[in-house]
XYZ file of N, CA, C and O in Angstrom:
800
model
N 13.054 -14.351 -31.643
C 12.660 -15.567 -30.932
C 11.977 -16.510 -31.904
O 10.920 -16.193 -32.450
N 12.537 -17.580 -32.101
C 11.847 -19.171 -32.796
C 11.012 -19.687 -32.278
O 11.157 -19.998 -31.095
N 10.006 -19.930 -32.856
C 9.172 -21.012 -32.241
C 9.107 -20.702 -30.404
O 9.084 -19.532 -30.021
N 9.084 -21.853 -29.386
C 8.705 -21.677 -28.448
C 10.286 -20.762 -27.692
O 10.115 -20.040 -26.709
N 11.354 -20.892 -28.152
C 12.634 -21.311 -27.556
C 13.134 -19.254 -27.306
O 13.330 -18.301 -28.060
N 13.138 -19.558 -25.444
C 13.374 -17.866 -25.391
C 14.848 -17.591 -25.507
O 15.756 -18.242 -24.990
N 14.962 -16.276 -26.442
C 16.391 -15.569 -26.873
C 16.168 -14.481 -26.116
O 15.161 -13.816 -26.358
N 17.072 -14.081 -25.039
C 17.507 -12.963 -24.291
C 18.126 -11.812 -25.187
O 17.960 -10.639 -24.851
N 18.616 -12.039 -25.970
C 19.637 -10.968 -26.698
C 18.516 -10.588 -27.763
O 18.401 -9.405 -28.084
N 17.466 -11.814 -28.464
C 16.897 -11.305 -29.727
C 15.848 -10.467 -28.712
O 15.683 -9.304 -29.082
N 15.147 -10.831 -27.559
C 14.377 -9.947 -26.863
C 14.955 -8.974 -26.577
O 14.301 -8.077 -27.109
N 15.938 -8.457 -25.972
C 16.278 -7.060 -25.500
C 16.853 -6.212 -26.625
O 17.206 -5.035 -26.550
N 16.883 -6.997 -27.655
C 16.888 -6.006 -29.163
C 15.809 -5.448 -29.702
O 15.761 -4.553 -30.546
N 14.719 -6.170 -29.037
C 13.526 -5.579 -29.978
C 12.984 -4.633 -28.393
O 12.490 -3.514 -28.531
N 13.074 -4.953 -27.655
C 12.747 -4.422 -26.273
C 13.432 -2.616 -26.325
O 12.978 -1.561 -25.884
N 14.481 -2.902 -26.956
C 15.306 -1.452 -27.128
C 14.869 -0.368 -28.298
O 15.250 0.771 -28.567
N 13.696 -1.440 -28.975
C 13.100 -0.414 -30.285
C 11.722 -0.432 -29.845
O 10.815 -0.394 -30.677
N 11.502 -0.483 -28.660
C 10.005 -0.373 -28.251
C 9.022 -1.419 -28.419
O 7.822 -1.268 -28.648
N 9.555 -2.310 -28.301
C 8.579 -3.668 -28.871
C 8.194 -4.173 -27.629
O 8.908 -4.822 -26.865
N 6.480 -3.690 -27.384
C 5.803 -3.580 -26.210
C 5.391 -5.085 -26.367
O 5.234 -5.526 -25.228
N 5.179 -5.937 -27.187
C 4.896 -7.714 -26.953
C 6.534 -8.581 -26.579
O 6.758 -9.402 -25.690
N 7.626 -7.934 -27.793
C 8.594 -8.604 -26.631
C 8.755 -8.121 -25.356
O 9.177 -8.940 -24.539
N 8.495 -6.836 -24.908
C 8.783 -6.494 -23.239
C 7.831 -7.668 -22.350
O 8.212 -8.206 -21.311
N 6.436 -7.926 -23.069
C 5.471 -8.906 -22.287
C 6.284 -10.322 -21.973
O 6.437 -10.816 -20.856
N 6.722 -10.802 -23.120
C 7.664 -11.964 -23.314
C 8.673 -11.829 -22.122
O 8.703 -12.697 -21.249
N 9.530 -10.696 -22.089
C 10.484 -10.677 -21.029
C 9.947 -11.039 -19.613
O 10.421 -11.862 -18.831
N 8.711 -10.140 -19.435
C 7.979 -9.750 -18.084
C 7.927 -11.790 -17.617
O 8.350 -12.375 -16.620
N 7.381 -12.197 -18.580
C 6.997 -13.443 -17.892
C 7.889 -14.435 -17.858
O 7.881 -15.452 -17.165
N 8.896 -13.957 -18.899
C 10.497 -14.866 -18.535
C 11.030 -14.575 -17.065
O 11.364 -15.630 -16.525
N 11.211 -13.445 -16.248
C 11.659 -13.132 -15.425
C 11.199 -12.811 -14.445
O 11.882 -12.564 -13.451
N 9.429 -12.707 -14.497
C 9.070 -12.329 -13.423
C 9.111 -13.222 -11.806
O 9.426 -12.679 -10.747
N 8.689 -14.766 -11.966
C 8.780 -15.429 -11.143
C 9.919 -15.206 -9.907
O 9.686 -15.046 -8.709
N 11.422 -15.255 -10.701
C 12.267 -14.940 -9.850
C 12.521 -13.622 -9.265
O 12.955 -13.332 -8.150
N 12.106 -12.765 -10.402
C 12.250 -11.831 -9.510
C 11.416 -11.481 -7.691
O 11.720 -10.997 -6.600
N 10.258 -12.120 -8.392
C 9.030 -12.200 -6.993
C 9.835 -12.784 -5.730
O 9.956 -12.239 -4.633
N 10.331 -13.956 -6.121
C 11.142 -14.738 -5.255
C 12.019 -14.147 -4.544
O 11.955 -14.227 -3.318
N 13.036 -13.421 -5.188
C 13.956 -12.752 -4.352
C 13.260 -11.793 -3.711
O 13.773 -11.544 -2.620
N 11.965 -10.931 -4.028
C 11.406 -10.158 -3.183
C 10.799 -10.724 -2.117
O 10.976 -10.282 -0.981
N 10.055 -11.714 -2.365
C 9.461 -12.476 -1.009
C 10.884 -12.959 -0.021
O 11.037 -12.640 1.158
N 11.635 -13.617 -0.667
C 12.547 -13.630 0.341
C 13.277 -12.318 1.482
O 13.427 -12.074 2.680
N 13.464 -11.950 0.589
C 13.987 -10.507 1.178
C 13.253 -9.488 2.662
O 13.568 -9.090 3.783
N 11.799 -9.456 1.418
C 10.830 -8.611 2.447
C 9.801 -9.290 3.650
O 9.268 -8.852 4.670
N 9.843 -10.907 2.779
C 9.110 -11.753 3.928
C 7.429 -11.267 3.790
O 6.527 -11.609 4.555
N 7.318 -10.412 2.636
C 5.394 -9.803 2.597
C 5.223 -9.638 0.934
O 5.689 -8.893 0.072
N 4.278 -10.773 0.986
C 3.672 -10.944 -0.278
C 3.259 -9.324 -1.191
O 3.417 -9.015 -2.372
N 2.829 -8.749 -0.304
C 2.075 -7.417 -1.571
C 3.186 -6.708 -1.794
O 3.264 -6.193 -2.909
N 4.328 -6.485 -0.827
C 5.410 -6.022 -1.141
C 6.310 -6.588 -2.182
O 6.909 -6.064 -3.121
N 6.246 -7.592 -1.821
C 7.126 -8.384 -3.208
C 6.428 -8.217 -4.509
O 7.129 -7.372 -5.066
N 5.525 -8.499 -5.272
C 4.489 -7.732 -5.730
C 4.778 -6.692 -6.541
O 5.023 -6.601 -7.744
N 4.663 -5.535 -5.186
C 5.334 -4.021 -5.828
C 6.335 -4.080 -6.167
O 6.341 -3.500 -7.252
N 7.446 -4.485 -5.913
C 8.929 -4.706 -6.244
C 8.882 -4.964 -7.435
O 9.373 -4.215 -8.279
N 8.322 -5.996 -7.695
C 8.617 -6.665 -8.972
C 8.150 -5.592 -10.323
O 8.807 -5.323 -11.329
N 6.656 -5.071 -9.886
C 6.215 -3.740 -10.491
C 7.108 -2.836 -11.077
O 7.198 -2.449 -12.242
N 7.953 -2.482 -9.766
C 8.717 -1.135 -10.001
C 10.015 -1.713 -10.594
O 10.416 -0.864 -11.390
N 10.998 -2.934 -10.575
C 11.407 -3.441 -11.019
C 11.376 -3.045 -12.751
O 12.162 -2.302 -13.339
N 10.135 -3.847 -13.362
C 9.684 -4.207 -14.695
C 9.529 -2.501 -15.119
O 10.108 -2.057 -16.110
N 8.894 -1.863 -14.458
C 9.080 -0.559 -14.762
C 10.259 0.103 -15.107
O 10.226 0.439 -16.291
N 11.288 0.422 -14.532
C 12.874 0.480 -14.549
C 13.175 -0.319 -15.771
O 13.965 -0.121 -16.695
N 12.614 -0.954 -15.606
C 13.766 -2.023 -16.895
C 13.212 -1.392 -18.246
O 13.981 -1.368 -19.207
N 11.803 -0.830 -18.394
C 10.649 -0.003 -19.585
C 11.719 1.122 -20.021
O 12.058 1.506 -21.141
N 12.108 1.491 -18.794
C 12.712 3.155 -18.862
C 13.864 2.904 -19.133
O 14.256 3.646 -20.034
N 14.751 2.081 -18.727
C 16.194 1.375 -19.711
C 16.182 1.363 -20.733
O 17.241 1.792 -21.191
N 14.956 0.855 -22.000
C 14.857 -0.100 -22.633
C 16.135 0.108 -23.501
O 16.620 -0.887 -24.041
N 16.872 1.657 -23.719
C 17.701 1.485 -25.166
C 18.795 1.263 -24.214
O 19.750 1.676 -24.872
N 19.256 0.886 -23.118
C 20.266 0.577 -22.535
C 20.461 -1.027 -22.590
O 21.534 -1.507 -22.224
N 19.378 -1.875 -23.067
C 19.566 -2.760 -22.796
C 20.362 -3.870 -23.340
O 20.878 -4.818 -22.748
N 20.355 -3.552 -24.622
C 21.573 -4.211 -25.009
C 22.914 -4.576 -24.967
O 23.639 -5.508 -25.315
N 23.005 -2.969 -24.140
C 24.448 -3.191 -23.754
C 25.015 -4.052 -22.075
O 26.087 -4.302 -21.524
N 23.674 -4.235 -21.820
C 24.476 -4.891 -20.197
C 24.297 -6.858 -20.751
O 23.484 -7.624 -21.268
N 25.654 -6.835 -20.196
C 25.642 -8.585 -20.502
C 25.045 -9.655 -19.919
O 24.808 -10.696 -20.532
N 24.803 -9.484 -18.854
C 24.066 -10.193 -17.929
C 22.973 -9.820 -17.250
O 23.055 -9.392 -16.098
N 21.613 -9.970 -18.023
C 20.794 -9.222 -17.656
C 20.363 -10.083 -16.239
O 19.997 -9.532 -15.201
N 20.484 -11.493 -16.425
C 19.560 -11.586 -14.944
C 20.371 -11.645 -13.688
O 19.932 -12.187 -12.674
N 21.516 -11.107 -13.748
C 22.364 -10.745 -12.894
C 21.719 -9.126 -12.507
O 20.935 -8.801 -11.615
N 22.204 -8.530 -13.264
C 21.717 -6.940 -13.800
C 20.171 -7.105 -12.959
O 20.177 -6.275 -12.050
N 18.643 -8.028 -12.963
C 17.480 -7.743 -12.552
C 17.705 -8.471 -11.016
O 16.656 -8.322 -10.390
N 18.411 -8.984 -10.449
C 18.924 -9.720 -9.204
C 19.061 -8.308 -8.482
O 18.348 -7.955 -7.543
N 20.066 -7.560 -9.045
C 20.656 -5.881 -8.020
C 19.628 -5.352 -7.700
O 19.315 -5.288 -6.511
N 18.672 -4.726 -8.904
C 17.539 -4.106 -9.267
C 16.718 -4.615 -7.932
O 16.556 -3.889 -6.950
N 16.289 -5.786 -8.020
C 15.830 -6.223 -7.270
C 15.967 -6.355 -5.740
O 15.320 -6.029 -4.745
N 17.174 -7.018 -6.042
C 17.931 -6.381 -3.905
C 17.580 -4.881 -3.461
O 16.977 -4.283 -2.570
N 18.292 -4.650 -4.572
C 18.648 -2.844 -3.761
C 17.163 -2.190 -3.355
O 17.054 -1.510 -2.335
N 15.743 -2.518 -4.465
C 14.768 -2.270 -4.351
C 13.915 -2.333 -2.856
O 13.294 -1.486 -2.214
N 14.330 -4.313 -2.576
C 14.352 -4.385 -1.574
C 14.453 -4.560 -0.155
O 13.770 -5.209 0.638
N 15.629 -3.709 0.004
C 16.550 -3.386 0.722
C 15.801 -1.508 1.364
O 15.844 -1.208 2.557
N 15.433 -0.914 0.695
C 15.012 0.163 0.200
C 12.994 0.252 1.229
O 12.459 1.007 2.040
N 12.649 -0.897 0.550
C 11.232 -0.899 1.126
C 11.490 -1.636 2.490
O 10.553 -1.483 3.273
N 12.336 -2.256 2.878
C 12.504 -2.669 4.506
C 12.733 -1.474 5.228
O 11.906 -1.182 6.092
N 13.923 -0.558 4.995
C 14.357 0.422 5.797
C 13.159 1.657 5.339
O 13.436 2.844 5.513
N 12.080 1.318 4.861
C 11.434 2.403 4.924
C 10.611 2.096 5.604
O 10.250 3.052 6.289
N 9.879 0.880 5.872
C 9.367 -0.070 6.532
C 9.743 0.059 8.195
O 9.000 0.361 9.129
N 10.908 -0.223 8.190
C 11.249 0.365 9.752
C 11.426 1.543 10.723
O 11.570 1.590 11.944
N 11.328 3.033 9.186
C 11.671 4.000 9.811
C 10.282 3.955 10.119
O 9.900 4.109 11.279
N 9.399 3.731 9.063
C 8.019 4.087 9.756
C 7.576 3.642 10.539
O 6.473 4.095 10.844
N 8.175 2.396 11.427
C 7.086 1.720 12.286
C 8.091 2.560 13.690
O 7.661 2.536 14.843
N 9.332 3.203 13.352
C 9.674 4.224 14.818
C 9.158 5.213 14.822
O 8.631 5.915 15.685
N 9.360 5.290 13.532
C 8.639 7.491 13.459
C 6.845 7.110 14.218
O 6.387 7.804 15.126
N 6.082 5.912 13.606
C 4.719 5.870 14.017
C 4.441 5.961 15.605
O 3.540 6.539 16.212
N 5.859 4.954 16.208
C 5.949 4.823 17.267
C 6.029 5.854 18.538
O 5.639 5.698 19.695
N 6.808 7.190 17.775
C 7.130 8.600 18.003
C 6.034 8.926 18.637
O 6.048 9.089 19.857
N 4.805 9.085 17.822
C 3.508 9.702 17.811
C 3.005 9.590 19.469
O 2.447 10.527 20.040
N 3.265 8.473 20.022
C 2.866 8.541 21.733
C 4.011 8.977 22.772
O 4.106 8.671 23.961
N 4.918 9.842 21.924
C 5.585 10.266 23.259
C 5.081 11.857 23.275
O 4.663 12.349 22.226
N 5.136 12.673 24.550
C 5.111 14.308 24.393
C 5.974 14.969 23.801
O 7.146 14.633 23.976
N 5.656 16.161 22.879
C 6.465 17.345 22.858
C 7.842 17.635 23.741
O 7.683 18.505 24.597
N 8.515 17.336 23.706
C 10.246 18.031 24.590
C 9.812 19.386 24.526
O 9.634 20.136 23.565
N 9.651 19.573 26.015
C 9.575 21.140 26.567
C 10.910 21.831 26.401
O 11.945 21.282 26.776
N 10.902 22.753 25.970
C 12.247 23.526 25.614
C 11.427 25.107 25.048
O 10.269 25.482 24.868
N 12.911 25.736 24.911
C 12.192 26.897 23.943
C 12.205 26.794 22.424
O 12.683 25.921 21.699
N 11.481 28.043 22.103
C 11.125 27.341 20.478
C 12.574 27.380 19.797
O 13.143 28.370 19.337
N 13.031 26.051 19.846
C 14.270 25.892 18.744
C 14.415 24.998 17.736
O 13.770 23.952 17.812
N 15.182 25.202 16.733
C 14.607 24.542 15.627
C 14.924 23.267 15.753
O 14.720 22.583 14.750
N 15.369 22.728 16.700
C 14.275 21.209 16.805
C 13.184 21.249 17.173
O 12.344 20.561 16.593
N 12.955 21.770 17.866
C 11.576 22.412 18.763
C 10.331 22.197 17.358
O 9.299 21.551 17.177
N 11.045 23.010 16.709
C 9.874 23.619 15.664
C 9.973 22.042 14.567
O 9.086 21.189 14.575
N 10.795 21.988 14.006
C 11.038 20.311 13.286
C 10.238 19.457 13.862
O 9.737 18.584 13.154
N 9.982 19.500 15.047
C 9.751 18.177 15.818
C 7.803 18.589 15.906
O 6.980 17.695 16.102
N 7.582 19.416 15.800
C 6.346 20.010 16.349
C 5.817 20.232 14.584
O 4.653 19.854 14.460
N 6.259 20.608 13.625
C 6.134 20.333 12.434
C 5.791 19.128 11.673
O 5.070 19.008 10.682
N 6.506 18.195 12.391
C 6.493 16.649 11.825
C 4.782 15.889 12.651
O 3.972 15.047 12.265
N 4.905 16.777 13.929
C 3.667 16.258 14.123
C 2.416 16.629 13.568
O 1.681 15.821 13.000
N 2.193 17.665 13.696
C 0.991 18.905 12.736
C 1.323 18.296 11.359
O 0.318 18.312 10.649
N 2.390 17.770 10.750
C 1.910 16.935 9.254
C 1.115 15.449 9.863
O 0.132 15.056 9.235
N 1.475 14.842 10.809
C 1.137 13.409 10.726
C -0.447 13.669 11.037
O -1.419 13.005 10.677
N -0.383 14.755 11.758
C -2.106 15.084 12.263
C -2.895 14.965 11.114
O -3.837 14.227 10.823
N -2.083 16.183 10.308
C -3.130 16.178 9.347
C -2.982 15.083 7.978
O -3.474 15.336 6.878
N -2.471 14.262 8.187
C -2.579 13.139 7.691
C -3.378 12.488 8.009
O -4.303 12.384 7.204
N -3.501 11.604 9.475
C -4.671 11.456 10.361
C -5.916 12.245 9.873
O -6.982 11.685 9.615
N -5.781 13.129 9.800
C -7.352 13.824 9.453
C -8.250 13.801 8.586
O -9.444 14.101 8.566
N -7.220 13.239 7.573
C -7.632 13.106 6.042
C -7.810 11.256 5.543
O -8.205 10.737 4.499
N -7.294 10.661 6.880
C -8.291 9.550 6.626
C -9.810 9.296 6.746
O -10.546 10.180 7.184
N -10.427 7.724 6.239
C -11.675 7.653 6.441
C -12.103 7.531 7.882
O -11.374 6.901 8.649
N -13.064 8.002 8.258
C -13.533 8.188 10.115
C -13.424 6.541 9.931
O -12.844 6.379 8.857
N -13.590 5.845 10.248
C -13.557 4.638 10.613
C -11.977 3.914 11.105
O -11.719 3.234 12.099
N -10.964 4.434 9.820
C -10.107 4.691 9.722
C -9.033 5.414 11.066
O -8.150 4.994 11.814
N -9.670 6.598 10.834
C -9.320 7.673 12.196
C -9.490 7.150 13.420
O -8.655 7.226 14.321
N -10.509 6.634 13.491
C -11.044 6.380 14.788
C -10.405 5.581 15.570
O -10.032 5.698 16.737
N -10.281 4.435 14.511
C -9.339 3.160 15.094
C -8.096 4.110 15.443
O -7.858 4.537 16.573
N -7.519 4.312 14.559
C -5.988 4.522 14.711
C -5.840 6.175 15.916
O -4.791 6.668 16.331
N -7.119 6.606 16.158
C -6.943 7.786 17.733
C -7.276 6.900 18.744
O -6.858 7.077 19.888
N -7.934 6.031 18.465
C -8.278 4.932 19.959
C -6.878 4.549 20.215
O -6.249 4.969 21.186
N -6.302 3.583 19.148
C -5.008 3.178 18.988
C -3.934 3.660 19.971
O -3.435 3.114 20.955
N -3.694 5.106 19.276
C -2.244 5.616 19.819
C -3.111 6.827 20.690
O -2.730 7.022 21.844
N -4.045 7.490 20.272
C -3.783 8.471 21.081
C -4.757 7.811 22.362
O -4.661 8.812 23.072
N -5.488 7.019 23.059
C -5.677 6.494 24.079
C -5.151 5.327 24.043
O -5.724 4.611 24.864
N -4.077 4.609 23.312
C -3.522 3.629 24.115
C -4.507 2.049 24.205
O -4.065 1.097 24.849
N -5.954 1.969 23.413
C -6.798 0.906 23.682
C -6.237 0.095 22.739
O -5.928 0.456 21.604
N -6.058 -1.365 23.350
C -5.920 -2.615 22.446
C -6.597 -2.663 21.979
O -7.551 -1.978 22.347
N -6.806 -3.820 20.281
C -7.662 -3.890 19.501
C -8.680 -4.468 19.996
O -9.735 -4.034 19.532
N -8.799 -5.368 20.841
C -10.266 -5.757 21.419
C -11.293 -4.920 22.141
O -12.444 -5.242 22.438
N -10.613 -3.701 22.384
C -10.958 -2.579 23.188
C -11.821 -2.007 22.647
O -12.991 -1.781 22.955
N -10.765 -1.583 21.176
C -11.202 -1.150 20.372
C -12.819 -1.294 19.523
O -13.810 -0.631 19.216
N -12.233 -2.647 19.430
C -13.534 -3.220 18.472
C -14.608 -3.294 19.491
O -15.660 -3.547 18.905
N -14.851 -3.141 21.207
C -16.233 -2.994 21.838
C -16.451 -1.934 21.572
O -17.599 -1.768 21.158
N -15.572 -0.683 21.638
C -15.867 0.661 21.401
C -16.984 1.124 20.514
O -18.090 1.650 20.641
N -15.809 0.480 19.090
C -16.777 1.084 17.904
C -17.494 -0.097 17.332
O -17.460 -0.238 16.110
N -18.226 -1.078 18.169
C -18.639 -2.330 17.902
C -18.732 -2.886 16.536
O -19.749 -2.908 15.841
N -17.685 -3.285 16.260
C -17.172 -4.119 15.273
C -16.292 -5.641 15.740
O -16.188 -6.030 16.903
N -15.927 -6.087 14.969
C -15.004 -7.753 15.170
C -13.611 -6.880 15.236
O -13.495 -5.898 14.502
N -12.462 -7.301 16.217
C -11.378 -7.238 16.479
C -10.450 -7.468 14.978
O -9.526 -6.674 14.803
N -10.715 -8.633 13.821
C -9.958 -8.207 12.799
C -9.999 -7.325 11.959
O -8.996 -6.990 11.329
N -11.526 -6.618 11.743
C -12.334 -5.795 11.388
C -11.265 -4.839 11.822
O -10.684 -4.470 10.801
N -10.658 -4.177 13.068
C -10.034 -3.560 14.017
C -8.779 -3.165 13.177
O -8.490 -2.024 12.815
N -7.953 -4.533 12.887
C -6.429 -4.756 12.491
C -6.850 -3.814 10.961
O -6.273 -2.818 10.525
N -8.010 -4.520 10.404
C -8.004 -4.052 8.843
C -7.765 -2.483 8.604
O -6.984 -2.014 7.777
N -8.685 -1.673 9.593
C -8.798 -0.170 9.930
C -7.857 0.353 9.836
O -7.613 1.247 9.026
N -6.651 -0.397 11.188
C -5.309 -0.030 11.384
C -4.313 -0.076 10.324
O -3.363 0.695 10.185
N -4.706 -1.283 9.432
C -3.624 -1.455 8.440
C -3.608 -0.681 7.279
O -2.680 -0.766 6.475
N -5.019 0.430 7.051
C -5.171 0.707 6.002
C -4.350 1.869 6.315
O -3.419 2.169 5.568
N -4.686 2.713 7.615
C -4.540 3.822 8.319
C -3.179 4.148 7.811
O -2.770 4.929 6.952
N -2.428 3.031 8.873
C -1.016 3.263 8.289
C -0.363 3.082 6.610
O 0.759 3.273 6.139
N -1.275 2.761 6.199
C -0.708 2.781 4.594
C -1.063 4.215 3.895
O -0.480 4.984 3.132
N -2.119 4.177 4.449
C -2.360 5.727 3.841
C -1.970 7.241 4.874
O -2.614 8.288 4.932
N -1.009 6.955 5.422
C -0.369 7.523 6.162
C 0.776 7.429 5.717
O 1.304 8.533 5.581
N 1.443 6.517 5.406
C 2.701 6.844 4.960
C 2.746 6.887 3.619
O 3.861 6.960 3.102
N 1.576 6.852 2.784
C 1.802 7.229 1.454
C 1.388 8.802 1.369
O 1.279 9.307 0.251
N 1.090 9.798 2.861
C 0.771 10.939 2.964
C 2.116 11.631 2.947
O 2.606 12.497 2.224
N 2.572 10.896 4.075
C 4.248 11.203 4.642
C 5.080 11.484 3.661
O 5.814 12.465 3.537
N 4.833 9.965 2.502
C 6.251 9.997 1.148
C 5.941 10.844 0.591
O 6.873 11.448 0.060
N 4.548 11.405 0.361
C 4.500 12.395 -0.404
C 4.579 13.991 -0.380
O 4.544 14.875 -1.236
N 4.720 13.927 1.208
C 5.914 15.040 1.692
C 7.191 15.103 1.750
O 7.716 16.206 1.600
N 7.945 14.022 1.965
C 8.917 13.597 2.085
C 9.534 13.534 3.463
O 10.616 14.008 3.809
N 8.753 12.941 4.107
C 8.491 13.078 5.468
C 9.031 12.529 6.590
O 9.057 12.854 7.778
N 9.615 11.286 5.705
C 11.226 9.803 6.102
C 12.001 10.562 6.729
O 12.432 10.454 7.877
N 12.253 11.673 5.629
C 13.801 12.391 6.198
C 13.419 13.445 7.181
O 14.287 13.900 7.926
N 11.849 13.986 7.259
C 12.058 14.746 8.874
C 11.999 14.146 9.580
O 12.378 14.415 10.720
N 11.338 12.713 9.115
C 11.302 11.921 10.859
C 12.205 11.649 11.195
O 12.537 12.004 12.326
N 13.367 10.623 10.128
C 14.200 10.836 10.930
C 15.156 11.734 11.231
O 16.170 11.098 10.946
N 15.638 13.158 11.750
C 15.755 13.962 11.896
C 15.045 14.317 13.564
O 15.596 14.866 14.519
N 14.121 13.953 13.485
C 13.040 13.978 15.080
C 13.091 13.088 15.536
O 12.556 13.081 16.645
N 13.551 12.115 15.198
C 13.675 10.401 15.793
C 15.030 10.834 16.766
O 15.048 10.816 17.997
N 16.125 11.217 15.878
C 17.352 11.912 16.618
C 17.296 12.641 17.421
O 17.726 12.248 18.505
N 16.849 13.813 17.361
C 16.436 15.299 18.478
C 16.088 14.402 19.608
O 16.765 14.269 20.627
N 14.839 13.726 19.306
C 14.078 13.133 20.504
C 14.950 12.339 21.670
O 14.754 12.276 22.884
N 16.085 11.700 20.765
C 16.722 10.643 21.511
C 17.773 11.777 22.181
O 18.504 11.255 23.022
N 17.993 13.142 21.997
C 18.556 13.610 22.656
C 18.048 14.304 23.651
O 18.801 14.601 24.579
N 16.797 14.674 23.677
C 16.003 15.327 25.029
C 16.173 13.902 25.689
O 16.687 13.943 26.807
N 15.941 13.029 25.358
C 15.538 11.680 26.508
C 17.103 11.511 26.806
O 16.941 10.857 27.837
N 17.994 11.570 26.730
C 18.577 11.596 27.490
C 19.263 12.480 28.720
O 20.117 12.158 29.546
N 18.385 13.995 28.463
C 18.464 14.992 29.510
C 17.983 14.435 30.631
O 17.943 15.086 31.675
């Protein structure tokens, strides 16, 4: 690279021999858009954010590949979709699987949906359990009595956004409990079962 004027090819040559100041150079050539297509996509700023993170990351772990793809900002466009494409549908399984949490147990005998389904809950519990009480509290008022957040917040006398904040953390650190069981794919798995008792 000359003077001010950015070279894609002289960057991803030195990017491919470990040259951690041209990777910086790249990061800020490309980051903007990449953000962009994530905000578009996901419609949530911290998410777009991470994308772009895990993105720039991927591209670290490429680096000796990089010379050979011709079109790189075509090439960080996919990266980018598929990424997030990826955090929506995980995004949605969790807000059914969360949703799960207020229906009963399907009475049956112990069969291995039975047990799957009764498994998936005893993890989310103890997920729940291992948040901060403040945390907990909100989110058992929540689902397991059913109180709106204003309810809420006379309960444990606090402000109603105070309320949302509790909730929002809850579920983040809930499903970063879940991923780290791998917990997507039992739910959904119990998301299914379920929809088949309800229709008995």
């Amino acid at each position: 690279m000359k003077g001010s004027q950015y070279n894609e090819r002289e960057i991803v040559a030195r990017i491919a021999k470990g040259d951690e100041s041209a990777f910086a150079v790249f990061f800020r050539h490309h980051y903007q858009k990449i953000y962009e297509v994530g905000l578009m996509l996901t419609q949530t700023e911290s998410v777009a954010e991470e994308l772009v993170q895990d993105v720039f990351l991927k591209v670290w772990k490429q680096q000796a590949q990089l010379p050979e793809i011709m079109d790189i900002p075509s090439w960080l466009f996919i990266i980018a979709r598929n990424d997030a494409y990826k955090a929506l549908r995980r995004s949605t399984r969790l807000k059914v699987i969360l949703d799960t949490l207020e229906l009963p147990l399907p009475v049956s005998n112990e069969t291995d949906e039975h047990i799957i389904y009764r498994n998936y809950h005893e993890l989310v519990n103890k997920a729940v359990s291992q948040l901060p009480v403040r945390q907990q509290t909100a989110w058992r008022l929540s689902r397991e009595e059913g109180l709106k957040r204003e309810e809420i917040a006379a309960r444990m006398q606090i402000r109603p956004d105070t309320v949302k904040e509790h909730l929002s953390l809850a579920v983040k650190n809930i499903r970063g409990f879940l991923e780290s069981h791998d917990a997507f794919l039992i739910g959904a798995e119990v998301i299914f079962i379920w929809s088949l008792h309800s229709l008995n």
